[in-house]
């Protein structure tokens, strides 16, 4: 694994830009020990799980699993693949999908070549209306602030998944950053599905390719949801929730493949089974920060009427490195029949918080603060969900912003 790519974008190639706590990941993989283990939901969140890992050994090509740590009786074999970008050649990237699992069940697993046994729990069946908790992150990066965010999420109990609204590693073409970022999030991602959608920092437009690392290193359930552009957009169900992950950097106009897929996906949603309908994307549609003003406007004009017509409850986004929560809004105006947008682009990226806000604060903006942190969405039942935002400088039990989402209000 190269310590420096001479072809990396200007200003991004020096390894001293990487935090000390993850520098070891850049060289550890050459020793062959599996690492960067992360989970995602498979075709069904309650019965299948995708496990991804990297290694430099072809022999590390299977995963063993079971309902007891001492009896890993199941086994799924796979094969590894590499990608090359400039002078960088990736480690072997492995993906194994375990199917036929029982809902709401704890499983244990071990990747070949590793001495560690990990655990995860499958999601409740679709249609289940009991409590669910999701962590929401955006623009994480890999700084000391990023590590603090990961530790906060690790302290959240009972998470069914992490939803990451784009801008993951901030590799920006310097591929070893993907390896160090994979190690940074592994403590959470090896036991909790980490569901991602692309941000602008995943484009990596170099050597005539785009999204190469992002498409190669993650296995989201795109095919299972009928999407046709890999990890750029897709959907999945968890209990009473239907999640739609939209691509801010894939074509989104009315004639696009993504728009056609979105119409079909929305039409298939059964609100009796999944009463909650949430969307994650990267570039916010409503933003009262001076940073990135108007960058999501084209997508908003193209897709907001469609999402509003199907009664989407909330959109979670990133890109702007601050926290902001709106009131229910429609067409740029506060409207109780509209949707809520929550920006969590405050995960800890190297560019720092965006602290300059528009004045006066728009009527649709309910709360805003330039501080690093993450959010937790507690779906209580079929009609009530509690949103909480946690700042990194506070202890995890401290809630800096809180709001109830109610489907009764949405229906009125």
Coordinates of C-alpha atoms in Angstrom, one line a residue, residues 120-406:
X120 CA -25.0 -7.7 14.8
X121 CA -28.7 -7.9 15.1
X122 CA -31.1 -8.2 12.2
X123 CA -33.9 -5.6 11.9
X124 CA -37.5 -6.3 12.9
X125 CA -39.7 -7.4 10.1
X126 CA -41.2 -4.9 7.7
X127 CA -44.5 -3.7 9.1
X128 CA -43.4 -3.9 12.7
X129 CA -44.4 -0.6 14.5
X130 CA -42.3 -0.9 17.6
X131 CA -39.4 1.4 18.5
X132 CA -36.4 1.9 16.2
X133 CA -33.4 4.2 16.5
X134 CA -31.2 5.4 13.6
X135 CA -28.0 7.5 13.9
X136 CA -27.7 10.3 11.3
X137 CA -24.3 11.6 10.1
X138 CA -23.0 13.8 7.4
X139 CA -19.6 15.0 6.2
X140 CA -17.7 12.8 8.7
X141 CA -14.1 12.9 7.4
X142 CA -11.3 11.6 9.6
X143 CA -10.1 14.2 12.1
X144 CA -10.1 14.2 15.9
X145 CA -13.6 15.7 15.6
X146 CA -14.6 12.8 13.4
X147 CA -13.3 10.3 15.9
X148 CA -15.3 12.1 18.6
X149 CA -18.5 11.7 16.5
X150 CA -17.8 8.0 15.9
X151 CA -17.3 7.5 19.7
X152 CA -20.6 9.3 20.4
X153 CA -22.4 7.0 17.9
X154 CA -20.7 4.0 19.5
X155 CA -22.2 5.1 22.8
X156 CA -25.7 5.3 21.3
X157 CA -27.5 2.1 22.4
X158 CA -29.9 0.1 20.4
X159 CA -29.2 1.5 17.0
X160 CA -30.7 -0.4 14.1
X161 CA -28.6 1.4 11.5
X162 CA -26.4 4.5 10.8
X163 CA -27.5 6.6 7.8
X164 CA -24.7 8.7 6.4
X165 CA -25.8 11.6 4.1
X166 CA -22.7 11.8 2.0
X167 CA -19.0 13.0 2.2
X168 CA -17.4 10.0 3.9
X169 CA -13.6 9.8 3.9
X170 CA -12.6 13.1 2.2
X171 CA -10.1 11.0 0.2
X172 CA -10.5 13.4 -2.7
X173 CA -8.5 11.1 -5.0
X174 CA -5.8 10.2 -2.3
X175 CA -6.9 6.6 -2.0
X176 CA -5.1 5.6 1.3
X177 CA -7.6 7.9 3.0
X178 CA -10.3 5.3 2.2
X179 CA -8.3 2.7 4.0
X180 CA -7.8 4.8 7.1
X181 CA -11.4 5.9 7.1
X182 CA -12.6 2.3 7.0
X183 CA -10.6 1.6 10.1
X184 CA -12.0 4.7 11.8
X185 CA -15.6 3.7 11.5
X186 CA -15.1 -0.1 11.9
X187 CA -15.9 -0.1 15.7
X188 CA -19.5 1.0 14.8
X189 CA -19.8 -0.3 11.2
X190 CA -18.7 -3.9 12.1
X191 CA -21.8 -4.3 14.3
X192 CA -24.3 -1.8 12.9
X193 CA -25.3 -1.4 9.2
X194 CA -23.8 1.7 7.9
X195 CA -26.0 2.9 5.0
X196 CA -24.4 5.5 2.8
X197 CA -25.2 7.8 -0.1
X198 CA -22.7 9.8 -2.1
X199 CA -21.6 13.4 -1.5
X200 CA -19.4 15.6 -3.7
X201 CA -16.2 14.3 -2.1
X202 CA -17.1 10.8 -3.3
X203 CA -17.0 11.9 -7.0
X204 CA -13.2 11.7 -7.3
X205 CA -13.2 12.8 -10.9
X206 CA -9.7 11.6 -12.0
X207 CA -8.2 9.3 -14.5
X208 CA -11.4 9.4 -16.5
X209 CA -13.5 7.8 -13.7
X210 CA -16.0 9.0 -11.1
X211 CA -17.1 7.3 -7.9
X212 CA -14.7 4.4 -8.4
X213 CA -13.7 3.9 -4.8
X214 CA -17.3 4.6 -3.5
X215 CA -18.8 2.1 -5.9
X216 CA -16.1 -0.5 -5.2
X217 CA -16.0 -0.3 -1.4
X218 CA -19.7 -0.4 -0.5
X219 CA -22.5 -2.8 -1.2
X220 CA -25.9 -1.0 -0.8
X221 CA -29.2 -2.8 -1.7
X222 CA -29.6 -0.9 -5.0
X223 CA -30.5 -3.9 -7.1
X224 CA -33.0 -5.2 -4.6
X225 CA -34.8 -1.8 -4.8
X226 CA -34.8 -1.7 -8.5
X227 CA -32.1 1.0 -8.9
X228 CA -29.7 0.8 -11.7
X229 CA -26.7 3.0 -10.9
X230 CA -25.0 1.1 -8.0
X231 CA -24.7 2.9 -4.7
X232 CA -25.7 6.3 -6.1
X233 CA -29.4 5.9 -5.1
X234 CA -31.5 3.1 -3.7
X235 CA -34.1 2.4 -1.0
X236 CA -34.7 0.0 1.9
X237 CA -37.3 -0.9 4.5
X238 CA -36.7 -1.2 8.2
X239 CA -39.7 -2.0 10.4
X240 CA -42.2 0.8 10.0
X241 CA -39.8 3.0 7.9
X242 CA -39.1 3.2 4.2
X243 CA -35.8 5.0 3.5
X244 CA -35.0 6.5 0.2
X245 CA -31.3 7.4 -0.5
X246 CA -31.1 10.0 -3.3
X247 CA -28.1 10.9 -5.3
X248 CA -27.4 14.7 -5.4
X249 CA -24.6 13.9 -7.9
X250 CA -26.5 11.6 -10.2
X251 CA -28.8 13.0 -12.9
X252 CA -32.1 13.9 -11.2
X253 CA -34.1 15.8 -13.8
X254 CA -37.6 14.6 -14.9
X255 CA -36.1 12.6 -17.8
X256 CA -33.3 11.0 -15.7
X257 CA -33.0 7.3 -14.7
X258 CA -33.0 8.4 -11.0
X259 CA -36.2 10.3 -11.3
X260 CA -38.0 7.5 -13.1
X261 CA -36.8 5.1 -10.4
X262 CA -38.0 7.4 -7.6
X263 CA -41.5 7.6 -9.1
X264 CA -41.7 3.8 -9.2
X265 CA -40.2 3.4 -5.7
X266 CA -42.7 5.9 -4.2
X267 CA -45.6 4.2 -6.0
X268 CA -44.6 0.9 -4.4
X269 CA -44.6 2.2 -0.8
X270 CA -47.4 0.7 1.3
X271 CA -48.0 3.3 4.1
X272 CA -50.0 0.7 6.1
X273 CA -46.8 -1.4 6.4
X274 CA -44.2 1.4 6.4
X275 CA -46.1 4.5 7.6
X276 CA -42.8 6.5 7.9
X277 CA -41.1 7.8 4.7
X278 CA -37.7 9.4 5.1
X279 CA -35.2 10.6 2.5
X280 CA -31.4 11.1 2.8
X281 CA -29.4 13.0 0.3
X282 CA -26.3 15.2 0.4
X283 CA -26.9 18.8 -0.8
X284 CA -29.6 20.5 1.2
X285 CA -32.7 22.0 -0.4
X286 CA -33.3 24.4 2.5
X287 CA -30.2 26.1 3.9
X288 CA -29.9 29.4 5.8
X289 CA -26.1 29.2 6.1
X290 CA -24.0 31.3 3.7
X291 CA -22.1 28.1 2.7
X292 CA -23.3 26.3 -0.4
X293 CA -26.2 28.6 -1.0
X294 CA -28.5 27.4 -3.7
X295 CA -26.5 24.2 -4.6
X296 CA -29.5 21.9 -4.0
X297 CA -32.0 24.2 -5.7
X298 CA -32.1 22.4 -9.0
X299 CA -32.7 19.0 -7.3
X300 CA -35.4 20.6 -5.1
X301 CA -37.3 22.0 -8.0
X302 CA -37.1 18.7 -9.8
X303 CA -38.0 16.4 -7.0
X304 CA -39.7 18.2 -4.1
X305 CA -43.2 18.2 -5.7
X306 CA -43.0 14.5 -6.2
X307 CA -41.8 13.8 -2.6
X308 CA -44.5 16.2 -1.3
X309 CA -47.2 14.5 -3.3
X310 CA -46.3 11.2 -1.6
X311 CA -46.2 12.7 1.9
X312 CA -42.5 12.3 2.7
X313 CA -42.1 13.0 6.4
X314 CA -38.5 14.3 6.5
X315 CA -35.3 14.8 4.5
X316 CA -31.8 14.4 6.1
X317 CA -28.9 16.0 4.4
X318 CA -25.3 17.2 4.8
X319 CA -22.9 19.3 2.7
X320 CA -23.2 22.4 4.9
X321 CA -20.9 22.0 7.8
X322 CA -23.4 23.0 10.5
X323 CA -26.6 21.8 12.0
X324 CA -30.0 23.1 11.0
X325 CA -33.6 21.9 11.4
X326 CA -36.5 23.4 9.6
X327 CA -40.2 23.6 10.4
X328 CA -42.4 21.8 8.0
X329 CA -41.8 23.5 4.7
X330 CA -43.2 23.3 1.1
X331 CA -42.1 25.4 -1.8
X332 CA -39.9 27.6 0.3
X333 CA -42.7 28.5 2.7
X334 CA -43.4 27.2 6.2
X335 CA -46.4 24.9 5.7
X336 CA -47.8 22.3 8.2
X337 CA -48.5 20.0 5.3
X338 CA -44.9 20.1 4.1
X339 CA -41.8 18.0 5.1
X340 CA -39.1 18.7 7.6
X341 CA -35.5 19.0 6.5
X342 CA -32.6 18.4 8.9
X343 CA -29.0 19.1 8.0
X344 CA -26.4 17.0 9.8
X345 CA -23.3 18.0 7.7
X346 CA -21.5 18.6 11.0
X347 CA -19.8 15.2 11.4
X348 CA -16.2 16.4 11.9
X349 CA -14.7 17.1 8.5
X350 CA -11.3 18.8 8.1
X351 CA -12.8 22.0 6.7
X352 CA -14.4 23.0 10.0
X353 CA -17.8 24.3 11.0
X354 CA -19.6 26.8 8.7
X355 CA -20.4 29.6 11.2
X356 CA -21.8 32.4 9.0
X357 CA -25.6 32.5 8.8
X358 CA -28.1 34.5 6.7
X359 CA -29.8 37.3 8.6
X360 CA -32.6 37.5 9.4
X361 CA -33.2 33.8 10.0
X362 CA -35.8 32.5 7.5
X363 CA -39.3 31.8 8.9
X364 CA -39.0 28.2 8.0
X365 CA -35.7 27.7 9.9
X366 CA -36.4 26.4 13.4
X367 CA -32.9 25.8 14.9
X368 CA -29.4 26.3 13.6
X369 CA -25.9 26.0 15.1
X370 CA -22.4 25.7 13.8
X371 CA -21.0 22.8 15.9
X372 CA -19.9 19.3 15.2
X373 CA -22.2 16.4 16.2
X374 CA -24.7 13.8 15.0
X375 CA -28.4 13.1 15.3
X376 CA -30.5 10.2 16.5
X377 CA -34.0 9.5 15.1
X378 CA -36.1 7.5 17.5
X379 CA -39.1 6.1 15.7
X380 CA -41.5 5.4 18.6
X381 CA -44.5 3.9 16.8
X382 CA -46.5 4.4 13.6
X383 CA -47.4 8.0 14.4
X384 CA -44.6 9.5 16.6
X385 CA -40.9 9.9 16.1
X386 CA -38.4 11.8 18.3
X387 CA -35.4 13.6 16.7
X388 CA -32.4 14.5 18.9
X389 CA -29.2 16.3 17.9
X390 CA -26.1 15.8 20.0
X391 CA -23.1 18.1 20.0
X392 CA -19.6 16.5 20.3
X393 CA -18.6 18.9 23.1
X394 CA -21.4 17.6 25.3
X395 CA -21.7 14.2 26.9
X396 CA -23.8 11.9 24.8
X397 CA -26.8 12.1 27.2
X398 CA -27.0 15.8 26.5
X399 CA -29.5 16.8 23.8
X400 CA -28.9 20.1 22.2
X401 CA -31.9 20.1 19.9
X402 CA -35.1 18.0 20.0
X403 CA -38.3 17.8 18.1
X404 CA -41.2 15.5 17.7
X405 CA -42.4 14.3 14.2
X406 CA -46.0 13.3 14.2

